[in-house]
XYZ file of C-alpha atoms in Angstrom:
672
model
C 8.853 40.614 6.172
C 5.967 40.002 6.330
C 3.651 36.874 4.465
C 2.408 37.703 1.571
C 5.684 40.531 1.054
C 6.949 38.094 -1.090
C 10.107 39.067 -3.207
C 10.314 37.996 -7.052
C 12.905 37.007 -9.134
C 16.531 38.299 -8.293
C 15.602 40.051 -5.523
C 14.449 36.682 -3.781
C 18.102 34.967 -4.306
C 19.598 38.302 -3.472
C 19.377 38.406 0.069
C 19.423 34.094 0.206
C 22.589 34.559 -1.493
C 24.119 37.410 1.157
C 23.700 34.304 3.953
C 25.859 32.588 2.864
C 27.917 34.516 1.964
C 32.354 34.233 3.007
C 31.697 38.040 4.834
C 28.118 36.859 5.396
C 25.739 36.654 8.017
C 26.244 32.511 8.550
C 30.109 33.430 8.516
C 29.962 35.368 11.257
C 27.761 33.576 13.315
C 28.953 29.795 13.179
C 33.276 29.103 14.431
C 34.801 27.867 11.466
C 31.885 28.338 9.086
C 32.853 26.817 5.701
C 31.266 27.541 2.822
C 29.367 24.512 0.800
C 28.252 25.317 -2.728
C 25.623 21.982 -2.672
C 24.108 23.766 0.445
C 24.640 27.438 -1.583
C 23.089 25.911 -5.157
C 19.979 24.113 -3.204
C 18.848 27.546 -1.201
C 19.355 28.949 -4.807
C 16.089 26.980 -6.347
C 13.958 27.173 -3.122
C 14.279 31.075 -3.434
C 13.213 30.440 -6.859
C 10.967 28.249 -6.405
C 8.911 29.863 -3.589
C 9.202 33.478 -5.575
C 6.943 31.215 -8.734
C 5.341 29.526 -6.951
C 6.185 25.754 -8.407
C 6.790 22.290 -7.470
C 10.159 21.387 -6.529
C 12.090 18.247 -6.167
C 15.722 18.271 -4.634
C 17.779 15.003 -3.499
C 20.143 16.374 -1.251
C 23.054 13.747 -0.363
C 24.217 13.579 2.850
C 25.806 16.024 4.369
C 24.517 18.765 2.024
C 23.073 20.779 5.152
C 19.491 20.688 3.636
C 17.586 22.090 6.911
C 18.931 25.494 6.017
C 18.800 25.485 2.083
C 15.440 25.300 3.143
C 14.494 27.155 5.985
C 16.558 30.486 5.190
C 14.337 30.683 1.463
C 11.410 30.133 3.013
C 12.031 33.160 6.039
C 13.191 35.138 3.236
C 10.332 34.526 1.001
C 7.756 36.655 2.405
C 5.491 33.070 2.819
C 3.097 31.244 4.913
C 5.266 28.054 4.664
C 4.365 24.973 6.316
C 7.747 22.959 7.104
C 6.647 19.263 7.242
C 9.014 15.989 8.421
C 9.139 12.077 8.363
C 10.147 11.729 12.036
C 10.375 13.406 15.323
C 13.397 13.326 15.416
C 14.258 15.737 12.855
C 11.406 18.163 13.694
C 13.399 18.587 16.584
C 16.496 19.399 15.427
C 14.481 21.843 13.392
C 13.619 23.647 16.343
C 16.307 22.793 19.177
C 19.407 23.536 16.141
C 18.410 24.647 13.205
C 15.667 27.811 13.157
C 18.465 29.132 16.580
C 21.042 29.407 14.425
C 19.063 30.811 11.697
C 17.560 33.418 14.397
C 21.087 34.507 15.648
C 22.689 34.644 12.173
C 20.232 37.291 11.288
C 20.359 38.664 14.447
C 16.474 38.722 15.375
C 13.719 35.875 16.485
C 11.752 34.564 13.289
C 8.333 33.573 13.345
C 7.480 29.836 14.271
C 6.054 27.413 15.570
C 6.190 23.653 16.315
C 2.162 21.619 15.961
C 1.927 18.091 16.619
C -0.848 15.855 16.484
C -4.104 15.959 18.886
C -2.908 13.347 20.680
C 0.182 15.390 22.149
C -2.113 17.480 24.420
C -3.248 17.546 27.442
C -7.178 17.909 27.012
C -9.156 20.356 29.699
C -12.491 18.886 29.486
C -11.244 15.683 29.794
C -8.770 15.761 32.797
C -11.568 17.548 33.935
C -14.472 14.731 33.659
C -11.577 11.777 34.451
C -9.738 12.657 37.005
C -12.724 11.948 39.837
C -13.117 8.512 38.767
C -9.554 8.174 38.029
C -8.353 8.674 42.062
C -8.507 5.345 43.117
C -5.663 4.657 40.666
C -2.064 6.180 40.611
C -2.930 9.310 42.402
C 0.708 9.994 42.198
C 0.824 10.351 38.651
C -2.808 12.712 38.264
C -1.723 14.784 41.229
C 1.794 15.348 38.869
C -0.420 16.086 35.925
C -2.397 18.352 37.506
C 0.112 20.101 39.117
C 1.830 19.989 35.534
C -0.915 21.632 34.116
C -1.148 24.787 35.815
C 2.144 26.198 34.789
C 2.911 24.706 31.464
C 2.478 26.647 28.355
C 1.505 24.077 25.938
C 0.063 21.199 27.392
C 2.462 18.689 25.537
C 2.919 15.358 27.369
C 6.972 15.549 25.808
C 6.996 17.560 28.831
C 6.552 14.514 31.120
C 10.140 13.210 30.580
C 8.462 9.668 33.146
C 5.269 9.103 31.599
C 6.618 5.737 29.657
C 4.863 5.918 25.893
C 1.708 4.267 25.486
C 0.602 5.403 29.275
C -3.033 4.356 28.988
C -3.556 6.729 31.635
C -2.513 9.515 29.099
C -4.631 8.274 26.403
C -8.066 8.953 29.282
C -6.859 12.259 29.101
C -5.893 13.168 25.725
C -8.934 13.588 22.955
C -8.675 12.459 18.832
C -10.316 14.119 16.073
C -13.107 12.320 16.711
C -13.899 13.103 19.736
C -12.532 16.556 20.091
C -15.995 19.027 20.588
C -14.120 21.839 19.002
C -16.114 25.010 19.612
C -19.134 23.278 21.163
C -16.682 22.505 23.851
C -17.109 24.517 27.392
C -12.866 24.848 27.273
C -12.835 25.662 23.996
C -10.647 28.622 24.781
C -7.911 27.507 27.200
C -8.039 24.768 24.965
C -3.741 23.797 24.873
C -4.643 23.006 21.220
C -6.599 26.383 21.081
C -3.618 28.120 21.699
C -1.813 25.689 19.925
C -3.689 26.511 16.418
C -3.966 30.732 17.548
C 0.477 30.507 17.443
C 0.350 28.633 14.395
C -1.817 31.057 12.654
C 0.619 34.155 13.599
C 3.414 32.274 12.682
C 5.442 32.984 9.506
C 6.436 28.916 9.841
C 4.946 26.012 11.016
C 6.928 22.963 11.928
C 4.452 19.177 11.799
C 5.190 15.913 10.521
C 4.257 14.104 8.066
C 0.992 12.060 9.578
C -0.124 15.289 10.839
C -0.470 17.744 7.710
C -2.342 14.571 5.709
C -4.820 14.281 8.559
C -5.460 17.078 8.135
C -5.961 17.311 3.931
C -7.212 14.337 3.840
C -9.875 16.579 5.702
C -9.976 18.549 2.896
C -7.843 21.128 4.173
C -10.698 23.563 5.707
C -12.853 21.336 7.759
C -14.125 21.716 11.495
C -11.674 19.343 12.437
C -8.818 20.897 10.294
C -5.998 21.962 12.628
C -3.469 23.636 10.145
C -3.449 27.155 9.349
C -3.984 28.629 5.682
C -0.965 28.709 4.189
C 1.210 29.581 0.810
C 3.811 27.045 0.391
C 4.702 24.059 1.805
C 8.209 22.327 2.544
C 8.123 18.312 2.868
C 11.615 16.881 3.988
C 11.912 13.328 3.924
C 10.147 13.331 1.107
C 10.746 9.497 0.320
C 8.186 8.091 2.280
C 4.915 10.674 1.308
C 3.241 7.877 -0.096
C 2.414 5.380 2.623
C 1.695 8.555 4.491
C -0.610 9.439 2.162
C -2.163 6.520 1.562
C -2.759 5.575 5.724
C -4.319 8.785 5.646
C -7.338 8.572 2.737
C -7.249 5.259 4.668
C -10.327 3.446 6.497
C -9.352 1.548 10.086
C -11.852 -0.006 12.803
C -9.908 -0.836 15.801
C -10.761 -2.214 18.633
C -9.537 0.511 20.557
C -11.909 2.737 18.903
C -14.355 0.821 19.668
C -13.529 0.687 23.590
C -12.765 4.855 23.787
C -16.170 5.185 21.821
C -17.720 2.532 24.467
C -15.821 5.012 27.481
C -17.274 7.431 25.618
C -20.900 6.912 25.965
C -20.299 5.375 29.226
C -18.890 8.861 29.608
C -21.387 11.883 28.629
C -23.526 12.217 31.209
C -27.251 11.114 30.799
C -29.864 14.271 30.209
C -31.867 15.051 33.442
C -34.931 14.656 33.249
C -36.401 18.239 33.964
C -40.442 16.842 33.877
C -40.607 18.230 30.445
C -40.532 14.109 29.069
C -37.147 14.797 26.781
C -34.390 13.364 29.356
C -34.832 9.892 29.978
C -36.305 7.805 33.213
C -34.382 5.553 34.946
C -36.116 1.945 33.501
C -34.791 4.295 29.849
C -30.638 4.853 31.982
C -30.983 0.972 32.582
C -32.014 0.498 28.976
C -29.051 2.830 27.709
C -26.434 0.803 29.758
C -28.080 -2.226 28.351
C -27.194 -1.271 24.790
C -23.437 0.074 25.649
C -22.852 -3.434 27.111
C -24.234 -5.051 24.250
C -22.189 -3.202 21.930
C -19.015 -3.304 24.159
C -19.992 -7.740 23.537
C -20.567 -7.814 20.282
C -17.086 -5.400 20.131
C -14.989 -8.265 21.651
C -16.576 -10.990 19.746
C -15.536 -9.052 16.599
C -12.187 -8.887 17.643
C -11.898 -12.335 19.602
C -12.817 -13.686 15.616
C -10.117 -11.330 13.737
C -8.066 -12.525 16.049
C -8.074 -16.140 15.645
C -8.474 -15.825 12.074
C -5.060 -14.200 11.941
C -3.305 -16.013 15.138
C -1.065 -17.981 13.039
C 0.108 -15.182 10.929
C 3.043 -13.188 11.366
C 2.655 -10.348 8.893
C -1.132 -8.740 7.274
C -3.474 -10.843 5.383
C -5.691 -9.595 2.714
C -8.452 -9.656 3.676
C -11.843 -9.943 1.485
C -15.644 -11.301 2.826
C -15.826 -15.071 3.520
C -19.310 -15.659 4.838
C -17.599 -16.767 8.521
C -17.023 -15.699 11.367
C -15.514 -12.196 11.190
C -18.046 -11.590 8.508
C -20.835 -12.128 10.495
C -18.557 -10.674 13.266
C -19.577 -7.090 11.385
C -22.961 -7.093 11.367
C -23.154 -8.116 14.825
C -21.103 -4.623 15.243
C -23.559 -2.586 13.113
C -26.579 -4.168 14.342
C -25.673 -2.839 17.911
C -23.613 0.508 16.333
C -27.534 0.974 15.137
C -29.457 -0.037 18.426
C -26.642 2.965 20.545
C -27.627 4.978 18.270
C -31.734 4.862 17.691
C -31.253 5.205 22.037
C -29.189 8.500 21.735
C -31.180 9.836 18.684
C -34.031 11.582 21.228
C -30.843 13.710 23.486
C -28.808 14.855 20.519
C -30.593 18.189 20.988
C -29.850 18.352 24.827
C -26.346 18.618 24.451
C -23.166 19.011 22.331
C -21.655 15.349 23.659
C -24.221 13.733 22.001
C -24.729 15.366 18.727
C -20.918 14.560 18.510
C -21.123 10.802 19.900
C -24.191 10.123 17.150
C -21.987 11.306 14.217
C -19.045 9.273 15.816
C -21.649 6.140 15.303
C -22.454 7.067 11.626
C -19.376 7.329 10.979
C -17.841 3.860 12.530
C -20.801 1.864 11.062
C -20.136 3.999 7.426
C -16.697 2.661 8.200
C -17.518 -0.992 9.003
C -20.090 -1.036 6.282
C -17.257 -0.291 3.971
C -14.623 -2.743 5.306
C -17.078 -5.566 5.421
C -17.824 -5.056 1.982
C -15.166 -4.239 0.839
C -16.369 -4.281 -2.481
C -14.091 -0.966 -3.549
C -11.823 -2.148 -6.511
C -9.793 1.259 -5.604
C -9.056 0.448 -2.502
C -6.563 -2.622 -0.785
C -8.388 -4.477 2.227
C -6.577 -5.847 4.988
C -6.133 -7.419 8.345
C -3.246 -6.037 11.108
C -2.653 -9.321 12.898
C -1.728 -9.266 16.719
C -3.166 -9.266 19.876
C -5.047 -6.147 19.322
C -5.936 -6.288 15.656
C -6.820 -4.455 13.095
C -8.917 -3.921 9.959
C -8.190 -1.530 7.123
C -8.053 -0.792 3.782
C -5.884 1.918 1.612
C -5.564 3.537 -1.932
C -4.315 1.897 -4.119
C -2.314 4.439 -5.866
C -2.615 7.657 -4.370
C -1.123 9.710 -7.061
C -4.678 11.359 -8.033
C -5.232 12.345 -4.783
C -2.285 14.242 -4.054
C -2.744 15.775 -7.757
C -5.915 17.317 -6.986
C -5.749 17.803 -2.894
C -2.387 18.980 -3.391
C 0.104 19.614 -6.487
C -2.508 21.342 -8.570
C -3.204 23.643 -6.079
C -1.310 27.574 -5.935
C 1.036 26.404 -3.794
C 4.857 26.623 -3.454
C 5.664 22.601 -2.770
C 9.244 21.387 -2.090
C 9.981 18.475 -1.496
C 13.145 17.306 -0.213
C 15.261 14.568 0.628
C 18.510 12.010 0.793
C 17.206 9.747 -0.667
C 14.433 10.421 -3.536
C 15.750 10.392 -7.033
C 15.899 6.096 -7.988
C 18.734 5.393 -10.580
C 19.392 9.138 -11.071
C 15.776 9.728 -11.983
C 13.127 11.701 -10.972
C 10.622 9.361 -12.797
C 9.151 7.012 -10.455
C 8.679 9.710 -7.386
C 6.336 11.936 -9.711
C 4.233 9.080 -10.825
C 3.714 7.582 -7.362
C 2.696 11.335 -6.105
C 0.637 12.765 -9.036
C 3.849 15.088 -9.766
C 2.575 16.162 -13.284
C 5.334 19.072 -13.450
C 8.580 20.334 -11.635
C 12.309 21.661 -11.288
C 14.247 18.888 -10.676
C 17.912 18.950 -8.779
C 19.639 16.715 -7.311
C 22.333 17.339 -5.573
C 25.667 15.105 -4.222
C 26.802 14.809 -0.862
C 30.762 16.686 0.080
C 31.878 13.486 1.733
C 34.059 12.113 0.468
C 32.706 8.254 -0.752
C 35.377 7.376 -2.515
C 37.325 8.045 0.332
C 35.433 7.423 3.482
C 33.636 4.631 2.792
C 33.912 0.692 1.351
C 31.264 -1.242 -0.213
C 30.992 -4.757 0.662
C 29.288 -7.269 -1.206
C 29.192 -10.727 0.068
C 28.912 -12.644 -3.427
C 30.105 -16.429 -1.947
C 27.330 -16.004 -0.017
C 24.224 -18.146 -1.667
C 21.149 -16.209 -2.650
C 18.510 -15.236 0.277
C 15.751 -18.124 -0.479
C 18.644 -20.449 -0.070
C 17.769 -22.689 3.416
C 21.894 -22.284 3.769
C 21.581 -17.518 3.502
C 20.572 -17.403 7.152
C 23.667 -19.687 8.358
C 26.094 -18.252 6.334
C 24.899 -14.833 7.009
C 25.179 -15.971 10.832
C 28.727 -16.699 10.306
C 30.024 -13.417 8.135
C 27.668 -11.131 9.977
C 30.041 -12.243 12.933
C 33.616 -11.568 10.589
C 32.558 -8.003 10.064
C 31.730 -7.662 13.316
C 35.115 -8.965 14.236
C 36.326 -6.397 11.248
C 35.061 -3.199 12.908
C 35.399 -4.727 16.768
C 31.464 -3.986 17.128
C 30.304 -0.205 16.273
C 27.715 -1.959 13.906
C 23.963 -1.432 12.723
C 22.839 -4.790 11.670
C 19.478 -3.428 9.129
C 16.763 -6.746 8.544
C 14.383 -6.954 5.790
C 12.427 -8.715 7.962
C 11.616 -9.278 11.757
C 12.147 -13.042 11.386
C 15.578 -12.659 10.055
C 16.415 -10.124 12.628
C 15.353 -12.879 15.570
C 16.924 -16.073 13.177
C 19.915 -13.857 13.087
C 20.146 -12.526 16.237
C 19.536 -16.122 17.283
C 22.769 -17.237 15.641
C 25.444 -14.644 16.899
C 24.370 -13.814 20.182
C 26.808 -16.205 21.349
C 29.834 -15.230 19.023
C 29.380 -11.997 19.483
C 31.864 -10.149 22.515
C 30.366 -7.335 22.249
C 27.326 -5.413 23.952
C 24.634 -6.187 21.350
C 20.819 -3.975 21.163
C 18.156 -5.387 19.823
C 15.013 -3.869 19.064
C 12.393 -4.415 20.599
C 13.830 -4.718 23.973
C 13.557 -0.905 24.737
C 12.113 2.483 22.630
C 13.831 3.212 20.152
C 15.577 6.782 21.327
C 16.902 4.507 23.794
C 18.646 1.942 22.202
C 20.030 4.647 19.842
C 21.365 5.755 22.760
C 23.067 3.154 24.305
C 24.461 2.746 20.619
C 25.769 5.468 21.111
C 27.557 5.750 24.919
C 28.927 2.693 25.019
C 31.667 3.185 21.330
C 31.344 -0.452 20.480
C 28.040 -2.097 20.771
C 26.391 -3.631 17.961
C 22.319 -2.915 17.574
C 19.769 -5.821 15.170
C 17.195 -3.740 13.590
C 14.022 -3.850 10.945
C 14.638 -1.891 7.683
C 11.819 0.845 9.331
C 14.289 1.080 12.074
C 17.400 3.431 10.409
C 14.806 6.389 9.365
C 15.754 9.318 11.083
C 18.670 7.981 12.839
C 22.235 10.248 12.917
C 25.228 8.536 14.793
C 28.357 10.999 14.193
C 31.665 9.696 14.388
C 33.129 6.347 15.192
C 30.354 4.730 17.211
C 28.600 3.492 14.256
C 31.398 2.151 11.699
C 29.638 -0.876 9.705
C 26.360 -0.971 8.890
C 25.054 -4.362 7.688
C 21.476 -5.207 5.338
C 21.075 -8.460 5.359
C 19.398 -8.543 1.564
C 18.164 -6.092 -0.918
C 15.286 -4.261 0.428
C 12.457 -4.988 -1.929
C 9.184 -4.518 -0.732
C 7.534 -8.178 0.565
C 5.242 -9.060 -2.877
C 3.003 -10.902 -0.335
C 2.424 -7.796 1.638
C -1.622 -6.752 1.055
C -0.778 -3.104 -0.103
C 2.017 -4.398 -2.043
C 0.814 -7.181 -3.356
C -2.371 -5.079 -4.745
C -0.262 -2.391 -6.260
C 1.717 -4.450 -8.437
C -1.703 -6.035 -9.352
C -3.152 -2.231 -9.954
C 0.320 -1.988 -12.613
C -0.184 -5.691 -14.387
C -3.502 -4.805 -15.278
C -2.159 -0.805 -16.646
C 0.186 -2.765 -18.787
C 2.763 -2.303 -16.177
C 6.224 -4.010 -15.738
C 5.534 -4.192 -12.089
C 9.406 -5.206 -10.955
C 10.656 -2.228 -12.899
C 8.122 0.681 -12.426
C 7.470 -0.242 -8.665
C 9.956 -2.971 -6.979
C 13.124 -1.828 -8.624
C 12.817 1.990 -7.635
C 11.008 1.446 -4.221
C 14.506 -0.871 -2.636
C 17.145 1.461 -4.057
C 16.088 4.219 -2.549
C 15.442 1.834 1.035
C 19.278 0.401 0.349
C 20.524 3.898 -0.354
C 18.835 5.415 2.853
C 20.470 2.444 4.888
C 23.671 3.798 3.325
C 23.330 7.301 4.249
C 22.967 5.871 7.731
C 26.979 5.365 7.704
C 28.573 8.559 7.000
C 27.401 11.964 8.837
C 30.027 14.160 8.505
C 33.540 14.679 6.794
C 35.780 12.419 9.420
C 33.598 9.244 9.478
C 34.470 6.904 7.513
C 33.081 3.402 7.306
C 31.643 0.416 5.486
C 28.488 -0.880 4.248
C 28.274 -4.256 3.860
C 25.704 -6.345 1.632
C 24.395 -9.466 2.466
C 23.018 -10.427 -1.267
C 25.268 -11.820 -4.011
C 22.119 -10.354 -6.325
C 23.753 -7.135 -5.897
C 26.780 -8.488 -8.079
C 25.396 -11.509 -10.283
C 21.200 -9.400 -11.518
C 21.330 -7.798 -13.975
C 19.132 -5.384 -11.483
C 22.043 -5.241 -9.649
C 23.485 -2.156 -11.862
C 20.086 0.047 -10.614
C 20.932 -0.410 -6.642
C 24.785 0.712 -7.375
C 23.960 3.654 -9.838
C 22.318 4.895 -7.392
C 24.384 4.465 -4.196
C 27.568 7.306 -3.240
C 30.188 6.146 -5.314
C 32.466 3.949 -2.937
C 34.744 1.635 -3.710
C 33.326 -2.076 -3.935
C 35.146 -4.875 -3.015
C 33.950 -8.876 -2.898
C 36.878 -9.850 -0.245
C 36.630 -9.590 3.389
C 39.994 -8.846 3.684
C 39.662 -5.741 1.972
C 37.206 -5.062 5.226
C 39.977 -6.129 7.493
C 42.562 -4.079 5.257
C 40.098 -0.480 5.755
C 40.193 -0.819 9.770
C 43.281 -1.698 10.505
C 45.205 0.665 7.911
C 42.751 3.144 7.580
C 45.199 5.051 5.222
C 45.971 2.056 3.014
C 44.707 1.877 -0.650
C 45.701 -1.025 -2.252
C 42.015 -2.791 -1.884
C 40.373 -4.829 -4.533
C 38.302 -2.877 -5.860
C 35.606 -4.650 -8.495
C 33.400 -2.301 -10.356
C 34.344 -4.413 -13.353
C 32.065 -7.014 -12.279
C 29.345 -4.559 -12.128
C 26.417 -6.299 -13.743
C 25.146 -3.772 -16.988
C 21.293 -2.550 -17.244
C 21.943 -3.802 -20.452
C 23.022 -7.214 -20.293
């Protein structure tokens, strides 16, 4: 079926339903295929939404098989479909596992491709310009890249398994949106990015990630730097994270790396040759240019050193407002340096496209610096990200209007799905945050038997998290829980500080292989965890997203606290203030539903198949002692609940034993 040949009504649903029939294509393709009513229900709703061009919200519990439930309707829809994922792991799963299943079942190829951001692809022009100057460096690496360039079809750095994440060599061989010359590049036609865009333009299904989608949407969709092809339908998987991704891409950031990239390009671009016309620079002008760039570089270093000193004693983001100090003075210094560079290269813009684009970049960076250093727009929150390379950033407080105008009011079918999309059984929260005025809604429960496969343990005897004794008591409880589960545990913390503290308190008391976030790349830690079945992994909230560990390797998930967003984080603090100004209770309107969705994400790491069994342990007694505990528990799968560690030990020692002291009756009523 070609894009544009869109079935309507029952015609849209019928081929989707036949796909899952007892004697249908999927049953004939997959050995041991079992029909799942939840998957079929979701697929039917997706097909109807695609046919009618409406917005659909679907929470699909773990085990539903939501990927196939939207891919199959997308293939049959006749739409040009963008599928946007929250993680690279899911992007890879769709490309390497799920779409091949669809193709095998249909007995034909599906027109699809994967798109990534610019900086994932080798820039041919950069490679040709940079290679001579880098030959004195890692010659073997450069030779390997040169040989790879001649054979690769994609130019995707993911093919270079030997290259470490963050390798500075790759940064010199790829380009950002600011640096890309686009159609004016002399290597535009053979460019790997151009080839990728052409494949995407021809495909019916294009797989991207949220970062790329919203970077493109923030450009206006049809701007010169746009990557995504024209499309008539969008599927957002892992849609619970859309608000923060959208805010980041409608925001503004000035970093030392961004300035250093500009300065390196100003030095790299060949100066216009003097042909006797008087338009090119004389030797004295070239020397003056180098002094100007050196002065800009020095101003940038002074500015970011001032930012670093300002945040040296802090671990988290710091709210920023002009104070007349060294940072504000550094901004003025930086603007002067940018203005001097713009003045000097202004006459060269007509001589080469490279100088034209550099002039545009200087103007854009200058506008961002002025916006950030003035920090006057009340609809934005401004903050400094601390560290050895600090960044000054701003993001809109509320993206609902932006998303309503740019996305949900367009005549484009939008499917939003996740295992955690509703809060307290309602979509009210997510719709208000994303600017969705009207949508079809479906909540599909997990096919897993949580009453038999899981146990929710609440450490009601521990002091509350703000008590100074909490950290020590939590560490003692972790040791006992890990002993009961015989390792095989994820320990998930709401802050890096608590992770480090718990690791220090537990390390000498746990006789299992210990893995700690930050000691190795994320996927390396996950592979080590799977390879050593008794391992214990310490990680923070963000670490658990997109992790899929089925089987006994993961049998216990421990969460230190209810995952409320830190109220002193600048973006959270500003959102809470904005809600108060509008007369809303920020706790019930924002903090509580956000935390409930995060808790459900953490619990969702545990059960990944019908054979899995395990315990989720929450060390935060507020889940039972505070009235809002009922809201959290209503958001979670229906597990038996206990406050007795003996029940945890019995669960692991005697799996068939049903004599658990469940305490559902202790859960506080939301009406109390």
